[in-house]
Coordinates of C-alpha atoms in Angstrom, one line a residue:
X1 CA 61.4 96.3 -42.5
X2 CA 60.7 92.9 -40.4
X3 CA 62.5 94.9 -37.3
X4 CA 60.0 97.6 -37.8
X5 CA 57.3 94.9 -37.6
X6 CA 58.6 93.0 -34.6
X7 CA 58.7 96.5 -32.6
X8 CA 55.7 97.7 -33.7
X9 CA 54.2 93.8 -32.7
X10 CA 55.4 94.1 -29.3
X11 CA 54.3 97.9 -28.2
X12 CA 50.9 96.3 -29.5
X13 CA 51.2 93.3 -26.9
X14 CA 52.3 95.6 -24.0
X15 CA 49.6 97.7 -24.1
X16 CA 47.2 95.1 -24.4
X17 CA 48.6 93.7 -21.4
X18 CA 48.5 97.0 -19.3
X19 CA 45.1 97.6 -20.6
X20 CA 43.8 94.0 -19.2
X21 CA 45.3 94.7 -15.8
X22 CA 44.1 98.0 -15.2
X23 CA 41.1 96.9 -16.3
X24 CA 41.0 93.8 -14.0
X25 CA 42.8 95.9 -10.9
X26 CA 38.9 98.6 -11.4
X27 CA 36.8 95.7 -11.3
X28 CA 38.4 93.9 -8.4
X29 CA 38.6 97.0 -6.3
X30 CA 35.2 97.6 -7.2
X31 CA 34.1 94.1 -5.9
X32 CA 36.1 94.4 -2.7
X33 CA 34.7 98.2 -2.0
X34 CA 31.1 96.8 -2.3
X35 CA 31.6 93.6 0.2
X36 CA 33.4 95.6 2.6
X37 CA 30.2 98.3 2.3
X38 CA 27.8 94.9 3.0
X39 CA 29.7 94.1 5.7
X40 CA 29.7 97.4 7.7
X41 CA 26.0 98.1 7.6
X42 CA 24.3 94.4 7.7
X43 CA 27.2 93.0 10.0
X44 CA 27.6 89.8 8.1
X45 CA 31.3 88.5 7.0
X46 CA 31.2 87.8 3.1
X47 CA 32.5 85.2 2.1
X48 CA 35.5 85.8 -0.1
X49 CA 36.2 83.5 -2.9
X50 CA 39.6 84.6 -3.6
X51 CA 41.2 83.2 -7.1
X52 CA 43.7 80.2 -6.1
X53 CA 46.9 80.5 -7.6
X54 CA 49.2 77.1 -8.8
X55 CA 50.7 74.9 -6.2
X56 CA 54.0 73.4 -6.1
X57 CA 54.2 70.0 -4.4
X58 CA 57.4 69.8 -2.3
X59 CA 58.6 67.3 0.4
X60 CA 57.3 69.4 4.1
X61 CA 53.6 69.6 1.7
X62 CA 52.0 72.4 -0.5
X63 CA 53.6 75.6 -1.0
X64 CA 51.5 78.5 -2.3
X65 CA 53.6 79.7 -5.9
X66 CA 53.1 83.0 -5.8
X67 CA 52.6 84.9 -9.1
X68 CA 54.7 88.1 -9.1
X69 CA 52.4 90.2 -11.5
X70 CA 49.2 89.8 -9.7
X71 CA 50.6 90.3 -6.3
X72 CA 51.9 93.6 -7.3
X73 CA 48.7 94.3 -9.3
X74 CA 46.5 93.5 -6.2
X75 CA 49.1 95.0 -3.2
X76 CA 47.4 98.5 -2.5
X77 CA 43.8 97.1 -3.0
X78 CA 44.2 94.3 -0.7
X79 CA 45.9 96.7 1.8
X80 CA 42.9 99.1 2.1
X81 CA 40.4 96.5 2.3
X82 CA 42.1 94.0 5.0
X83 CA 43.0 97.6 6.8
X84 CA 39.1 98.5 6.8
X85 CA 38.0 94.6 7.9
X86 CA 40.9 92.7 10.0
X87 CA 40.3 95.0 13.0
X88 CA 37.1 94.1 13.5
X89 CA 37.7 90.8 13.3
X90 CA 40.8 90.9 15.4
X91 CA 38.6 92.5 18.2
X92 CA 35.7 90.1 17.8
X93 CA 37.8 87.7 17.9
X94 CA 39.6 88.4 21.1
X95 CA 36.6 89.3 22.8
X96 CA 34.9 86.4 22.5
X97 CA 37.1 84.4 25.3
X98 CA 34.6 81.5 25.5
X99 CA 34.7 80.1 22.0
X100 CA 38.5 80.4 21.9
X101 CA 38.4 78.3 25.2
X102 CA 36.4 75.8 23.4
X103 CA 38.3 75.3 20.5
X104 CA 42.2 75.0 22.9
X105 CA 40.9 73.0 25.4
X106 CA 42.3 70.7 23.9
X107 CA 45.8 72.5 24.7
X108 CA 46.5 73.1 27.9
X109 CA 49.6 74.9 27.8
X110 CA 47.4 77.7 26.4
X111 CA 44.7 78.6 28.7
X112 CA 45.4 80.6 31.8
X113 CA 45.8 79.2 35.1
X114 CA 42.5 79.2 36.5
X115 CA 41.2 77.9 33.4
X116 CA 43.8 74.8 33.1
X117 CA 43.2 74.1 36.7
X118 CA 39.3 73.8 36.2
X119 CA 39.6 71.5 33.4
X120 CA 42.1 69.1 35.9
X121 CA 39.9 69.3 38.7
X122 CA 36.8 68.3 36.6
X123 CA 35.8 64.9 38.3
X124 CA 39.1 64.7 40.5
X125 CA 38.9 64.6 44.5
X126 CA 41.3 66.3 46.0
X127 CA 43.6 64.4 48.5
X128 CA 44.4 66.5 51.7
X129 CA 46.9 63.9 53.2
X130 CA 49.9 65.0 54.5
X131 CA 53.0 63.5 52.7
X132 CA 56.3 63.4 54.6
X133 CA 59.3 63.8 52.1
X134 CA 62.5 62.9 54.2
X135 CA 65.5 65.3 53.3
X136 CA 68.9 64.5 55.2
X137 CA 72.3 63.2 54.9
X138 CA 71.7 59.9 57.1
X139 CA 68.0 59.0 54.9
X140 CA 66.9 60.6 52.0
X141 CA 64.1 59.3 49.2
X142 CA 66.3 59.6 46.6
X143 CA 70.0 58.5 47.5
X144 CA 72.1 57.8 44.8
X145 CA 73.7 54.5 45.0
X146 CA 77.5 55.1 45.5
X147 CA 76.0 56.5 49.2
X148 CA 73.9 53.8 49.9
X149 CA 77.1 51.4 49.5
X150 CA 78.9 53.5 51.7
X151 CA 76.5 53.7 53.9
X152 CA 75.8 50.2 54.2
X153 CA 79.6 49.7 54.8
X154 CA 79.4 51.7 57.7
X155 CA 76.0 50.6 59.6
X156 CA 75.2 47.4 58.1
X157 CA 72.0 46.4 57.2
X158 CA 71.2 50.3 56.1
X159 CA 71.0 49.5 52.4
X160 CA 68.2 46.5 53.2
X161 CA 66.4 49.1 55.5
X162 CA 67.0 51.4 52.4
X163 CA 65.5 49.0 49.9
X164 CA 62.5 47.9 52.8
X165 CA 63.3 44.7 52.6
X166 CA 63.4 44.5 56.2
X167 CA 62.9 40.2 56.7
X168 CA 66.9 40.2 55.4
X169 CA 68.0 41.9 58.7
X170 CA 67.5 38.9 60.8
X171 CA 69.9 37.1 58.9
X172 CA 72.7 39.8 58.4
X173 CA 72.7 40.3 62.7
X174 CA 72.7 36.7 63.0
X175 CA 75.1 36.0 60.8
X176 CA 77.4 38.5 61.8
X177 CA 77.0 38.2 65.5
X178 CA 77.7 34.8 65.3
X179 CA 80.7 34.9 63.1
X180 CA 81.5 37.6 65.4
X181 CA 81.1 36.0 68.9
X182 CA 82.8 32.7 67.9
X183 CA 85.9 34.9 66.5
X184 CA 86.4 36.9 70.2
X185 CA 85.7 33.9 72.0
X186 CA 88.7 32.0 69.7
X187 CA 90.9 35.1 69.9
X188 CA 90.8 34.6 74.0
X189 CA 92.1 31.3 73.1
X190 CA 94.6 32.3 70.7
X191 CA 96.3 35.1 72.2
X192 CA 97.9 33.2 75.8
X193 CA 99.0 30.6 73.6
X194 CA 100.5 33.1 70.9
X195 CA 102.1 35.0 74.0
X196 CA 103.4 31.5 76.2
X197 CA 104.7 31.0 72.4
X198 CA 106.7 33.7 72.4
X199 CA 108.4 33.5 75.7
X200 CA 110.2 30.9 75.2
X201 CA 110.8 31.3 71.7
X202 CA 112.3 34.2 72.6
X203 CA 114.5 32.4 74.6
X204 CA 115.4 29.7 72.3
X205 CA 114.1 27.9 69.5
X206 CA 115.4 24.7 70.2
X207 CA 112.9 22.2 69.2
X208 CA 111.1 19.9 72.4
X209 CA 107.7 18.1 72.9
X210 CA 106.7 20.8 75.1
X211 CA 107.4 23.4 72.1
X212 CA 105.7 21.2 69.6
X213 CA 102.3 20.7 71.7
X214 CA 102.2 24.5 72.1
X215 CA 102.5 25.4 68.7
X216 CA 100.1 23.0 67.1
X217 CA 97.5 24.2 70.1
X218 CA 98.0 27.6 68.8
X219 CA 97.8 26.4 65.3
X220 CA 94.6 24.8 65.1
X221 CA 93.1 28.1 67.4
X222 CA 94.9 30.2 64.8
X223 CA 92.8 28.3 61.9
X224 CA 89.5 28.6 63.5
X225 CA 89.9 32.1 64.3
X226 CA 90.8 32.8 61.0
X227 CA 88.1 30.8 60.1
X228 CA 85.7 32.9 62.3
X229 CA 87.0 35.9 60.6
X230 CA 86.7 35.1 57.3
X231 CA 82.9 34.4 57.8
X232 CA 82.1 37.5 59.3
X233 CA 83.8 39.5 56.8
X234 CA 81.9 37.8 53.9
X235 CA 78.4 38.2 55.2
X236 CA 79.3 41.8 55.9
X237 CA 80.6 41.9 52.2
X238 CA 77.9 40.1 50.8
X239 CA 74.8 41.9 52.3
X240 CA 76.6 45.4 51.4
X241 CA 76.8 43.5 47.5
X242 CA 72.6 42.9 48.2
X243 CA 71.9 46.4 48.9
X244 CA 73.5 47.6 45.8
X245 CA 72.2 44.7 43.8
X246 CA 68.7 45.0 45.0
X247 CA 68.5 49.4 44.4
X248 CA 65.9 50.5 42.5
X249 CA 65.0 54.0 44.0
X250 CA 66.8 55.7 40.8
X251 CA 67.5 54.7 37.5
X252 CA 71.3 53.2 37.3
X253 CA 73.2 52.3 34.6
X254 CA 74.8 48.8 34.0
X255 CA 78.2 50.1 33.5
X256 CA 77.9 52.2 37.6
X257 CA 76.1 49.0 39.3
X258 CA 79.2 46.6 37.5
X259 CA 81.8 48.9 38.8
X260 CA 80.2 49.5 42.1
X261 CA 79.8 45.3 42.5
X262 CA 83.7 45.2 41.9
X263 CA 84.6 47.9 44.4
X264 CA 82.8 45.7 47.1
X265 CA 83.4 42.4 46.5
X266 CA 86.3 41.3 43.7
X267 CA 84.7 39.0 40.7
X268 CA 81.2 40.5 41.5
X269 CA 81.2 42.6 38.9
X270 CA 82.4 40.1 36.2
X271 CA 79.4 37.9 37.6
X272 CA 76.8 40.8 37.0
X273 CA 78.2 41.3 33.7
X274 CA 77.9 37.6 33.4
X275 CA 81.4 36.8 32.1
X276 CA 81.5 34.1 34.7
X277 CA 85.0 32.8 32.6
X278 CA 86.9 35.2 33.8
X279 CA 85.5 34.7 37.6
X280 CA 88.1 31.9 38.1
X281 CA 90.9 34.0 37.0
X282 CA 90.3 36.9 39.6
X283 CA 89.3 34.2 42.4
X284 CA 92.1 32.2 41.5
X285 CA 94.3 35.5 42.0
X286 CA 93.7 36.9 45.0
X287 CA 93.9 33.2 46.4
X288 CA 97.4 32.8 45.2
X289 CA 98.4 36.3 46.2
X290 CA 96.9 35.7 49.9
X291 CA 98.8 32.4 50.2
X292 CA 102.1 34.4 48.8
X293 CA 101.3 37.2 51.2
X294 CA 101.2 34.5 54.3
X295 CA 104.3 32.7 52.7
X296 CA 106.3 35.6 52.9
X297 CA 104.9 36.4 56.6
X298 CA 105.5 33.5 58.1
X299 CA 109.0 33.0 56.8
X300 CA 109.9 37.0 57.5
X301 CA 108.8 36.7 61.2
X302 CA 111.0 32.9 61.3
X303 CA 114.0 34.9 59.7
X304 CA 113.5 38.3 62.4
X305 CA 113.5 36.2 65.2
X306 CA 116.6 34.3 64.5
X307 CA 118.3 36.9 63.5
X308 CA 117.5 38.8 66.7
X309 CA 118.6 35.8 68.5
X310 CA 121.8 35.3 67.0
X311 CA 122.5 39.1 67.3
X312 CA 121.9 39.3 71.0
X313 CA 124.2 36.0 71.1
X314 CA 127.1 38.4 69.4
X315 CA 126.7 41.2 71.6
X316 CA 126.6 39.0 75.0
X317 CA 128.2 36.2 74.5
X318 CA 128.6 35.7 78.4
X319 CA 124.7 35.0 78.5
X320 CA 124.2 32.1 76.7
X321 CA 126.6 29.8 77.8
X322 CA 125.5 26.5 75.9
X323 CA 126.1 28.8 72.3
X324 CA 123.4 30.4 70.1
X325 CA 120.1 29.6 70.7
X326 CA 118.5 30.4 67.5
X327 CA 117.2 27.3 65.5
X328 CA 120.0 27.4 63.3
X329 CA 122.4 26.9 66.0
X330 CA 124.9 29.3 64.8
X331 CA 125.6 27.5 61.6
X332 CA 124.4 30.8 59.8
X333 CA 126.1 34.0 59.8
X334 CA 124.1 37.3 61.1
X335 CA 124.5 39.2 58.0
X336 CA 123.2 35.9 56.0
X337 CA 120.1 35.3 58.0
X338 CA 119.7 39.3 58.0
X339 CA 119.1 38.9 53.9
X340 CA 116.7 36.0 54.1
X341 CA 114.6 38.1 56.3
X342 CA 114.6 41.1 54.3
X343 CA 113.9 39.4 51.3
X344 CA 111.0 37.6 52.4
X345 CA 109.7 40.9 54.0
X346 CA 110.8 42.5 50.2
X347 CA 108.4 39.8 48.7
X348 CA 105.6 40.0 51.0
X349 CA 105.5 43.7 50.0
X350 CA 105.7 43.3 46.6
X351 CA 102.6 40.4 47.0
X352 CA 100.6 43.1 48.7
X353 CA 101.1 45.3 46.0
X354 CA 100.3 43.4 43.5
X355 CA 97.0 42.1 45.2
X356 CA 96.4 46.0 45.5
X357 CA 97.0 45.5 41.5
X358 CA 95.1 43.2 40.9
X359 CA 91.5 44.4 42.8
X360 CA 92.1 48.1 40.6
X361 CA 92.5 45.4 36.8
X362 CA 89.2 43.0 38.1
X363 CA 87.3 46.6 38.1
X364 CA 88.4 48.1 35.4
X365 CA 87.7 45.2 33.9
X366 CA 83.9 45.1 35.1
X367 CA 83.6 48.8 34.1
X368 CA 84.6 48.1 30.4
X369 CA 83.1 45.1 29.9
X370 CA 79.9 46.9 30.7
X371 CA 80.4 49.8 28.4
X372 CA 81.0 46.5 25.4
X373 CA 78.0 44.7 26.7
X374 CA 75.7 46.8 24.2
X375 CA 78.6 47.5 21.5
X376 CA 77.8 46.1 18.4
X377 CA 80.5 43.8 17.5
X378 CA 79.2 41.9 14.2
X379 CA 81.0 41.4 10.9
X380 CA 79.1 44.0 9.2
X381 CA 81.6 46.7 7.7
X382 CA 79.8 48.2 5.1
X383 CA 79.0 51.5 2.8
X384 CA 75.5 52.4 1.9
X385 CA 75.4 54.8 -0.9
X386 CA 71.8 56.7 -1.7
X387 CA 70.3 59.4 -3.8
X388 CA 69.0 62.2 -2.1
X389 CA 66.2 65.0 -3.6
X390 CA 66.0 68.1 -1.5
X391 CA 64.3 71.4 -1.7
X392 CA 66.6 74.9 -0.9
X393 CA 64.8 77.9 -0.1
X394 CA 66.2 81.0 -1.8
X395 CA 65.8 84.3 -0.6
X396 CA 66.6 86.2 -3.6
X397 CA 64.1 84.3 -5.9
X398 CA 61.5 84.2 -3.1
X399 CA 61.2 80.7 -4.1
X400 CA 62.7 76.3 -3.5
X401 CA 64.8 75.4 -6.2
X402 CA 65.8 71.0 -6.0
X403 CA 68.8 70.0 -4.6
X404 CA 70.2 66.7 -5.9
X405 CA 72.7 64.7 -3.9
X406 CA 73.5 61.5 -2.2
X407 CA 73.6 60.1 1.4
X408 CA 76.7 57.8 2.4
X409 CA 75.8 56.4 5.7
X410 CA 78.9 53.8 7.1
X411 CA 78.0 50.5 9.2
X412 CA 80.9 49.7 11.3

């Protein structure tokens, strides 16, 4: 009996309900008909005052919750009226070009060309000069600056014409033709006092005042040549260091301008990294290595011409006949003299190697230690842990359903 009474309460309920909506779906279509009749013959839009449904609040703002019974209730009715209305709208709407320039000026992007370039010449002279853009493999506007170091190696003083800074070329041409001039003018001094030299060493190395005064003459011409040299080859280097230093036309990063220093001149990029501790160390290098280097030399050409003495004293004995004339005075077998010279020739090699070494180490050093300038290298290891609230969209519902999680974000 109380089943009976639960059916029989129910059927009640559903047709109550299908009563209500019918009756509300006449009256509503009613209304609509009758707006849509106003609008047609006095032209004016009515002003619909639609019912709002609930809003959900979720994190991107509101979101319209949509409620499944009416919109299937109101579907067909709001079809045939929006069918009857939206094209006249549409086509007043697109006709009147004017007031949708007004409201988008605004955005640029959407008006049409002559339109966007009347608003940008509104109060803006046009310039009619001529602008020269230089395109070419010798001078361009916008060299990268890996070429302007190589071309400033080649023609010096191109990367200070690059960079305009035009009052530095004075003192690059003077420096380097008087470094320049005074080196020549030494050489010619040098080189019949190297050759007279080698005459007679050639001959014999028997020491004699004659010898002596010869050798430290070409000595102390030796040094300032050297001297001369050396002077010229570091205002070349350090004006080719300028240009680089001193380009601006493109953006450059800190870890290309560091390695760049350290291809041209060794330690220059640890200075423009400004680890000037480690400037010493590479310095200090190279210096040893060039002294080993001229070490080695010196006693590899001593060693080659005694040897190449005493040999021609073993194969014609007949021509030498006071004995050997080599500075040893025959107290030193061929074969023994022979391995002193190669082994100061095998350890000059191996110093020139190692220099070669040591200038690839000093830039890998400048590039990495410009990639760690901006590395973060504090004591702060740690794990953040924090809630998270999220909203999903789900197609089959139609609807966002909460998502509840956590963030983990590392610090390391």
């Amino acid at each position: 009996m109380r089943h009976s009474r639960e059916i029989i309460r129910r059927w009640c309920m559903l047709v109550a309900i299908l009563f209500v909506t019918a009756f509300g779906m006449s009256a509503e279509a009613q209304t609509l008909q009758q707006l849509a009749e106003q609008y047609r013959q006095t032209g004016i839009k009515p002003s619909l005052n639609m019912p709002r449904s609930r809003r959900t609040i979720i994190r991107q703002g509101l979101q319209q919750q949509a409620d499944s019974l009416r919109v299937k209730a109101d579907s067909l009715i709001h079809e045939a009226f929006y069918g009857e209305i939206d094209s006249i709208f549409l086509a007043e709407f697109e006709a009147d070009s004017v007031a949708l320039r007004d409201l988008r000026t605004d955005d640029l992007t959407t008006l049409d060309s002559i339109a966007m370039a009347e608003v940008l010449m509104e109060g803006v002279q046009r310039d009619t000069t001529k602008r020269f853009f230089h395109k070419g493999w010798f001078m361009s506007d916008s060299m990268g600056l890996s070429r302007v170091s190589w071309m400033s190696a080649i023609v010096p003083g191109y990367g200070q014409i690059y960079n305009k800074q035009y009052w530095k070329l004075p003192i690059l041409y003077t420096t380097l033709g008087a470094g320049l001039g005074m080196f020549i003018h030494e050489n010619s001094v040098y080189k019949p006092l190297k050759r007279t030299y080698d005459q007679l060493t050639d001959v014999s190395t028997t020491r004699t005042p004659e010898l002596d005064a010869l050798q430290t003459k070409m000595i102390r011409s030796n040094t300032k040549r050297q001297l001369y040299l050396g002077l010229t080859i570091a205002s070349y280097i350090y004006f080719i260091g300028d240009a680089a230093v001193n380009y601006s036309t493109n953006e450059v990063s800190t870890v290309k301008k560091a390695t760049t220093l350290a291809c041209i001149c060794p330690g220059a990029g640890q200075i423009y990294n400004k680890s000037y501790w480690k400037v010493p160390f590479v310095i200090g290098g190279f210096a040893t290595l060039g002294y080993c280097i001229d070490w080695n030399n010196r006693g590899f050409q001593r060693f080659k011409k005694a040897y190449s003495l005493l040999a021609d004293y073993e194969q014609h004995p007949e021509n030498y006949p006071n004995g050997p004339t080599d500075e040893f005075r025959g107290r030193y077998s061929a074969n023994f003299i022979k391995n002193l010279r190669n082994n100061y020739r095998r350890n000059r090699d191996l110093c020139i190697i190692l220099t070669g070494g040591l200038y690839i180490l000093q830039i890998v050093d400048a590039h990495v230690d410009a990639h760690l300038r901006d590395y973060d290298i504090s004591d702060d290891l740690s794990m953040n842990i924090e809630p998270m609230v999220d909203y999903a969209f789900v197609p089959t519902e139609g609807n966002h359903r909460p998502v509840i999680g956590f963030n983990i974000g590392l610090t390391f």
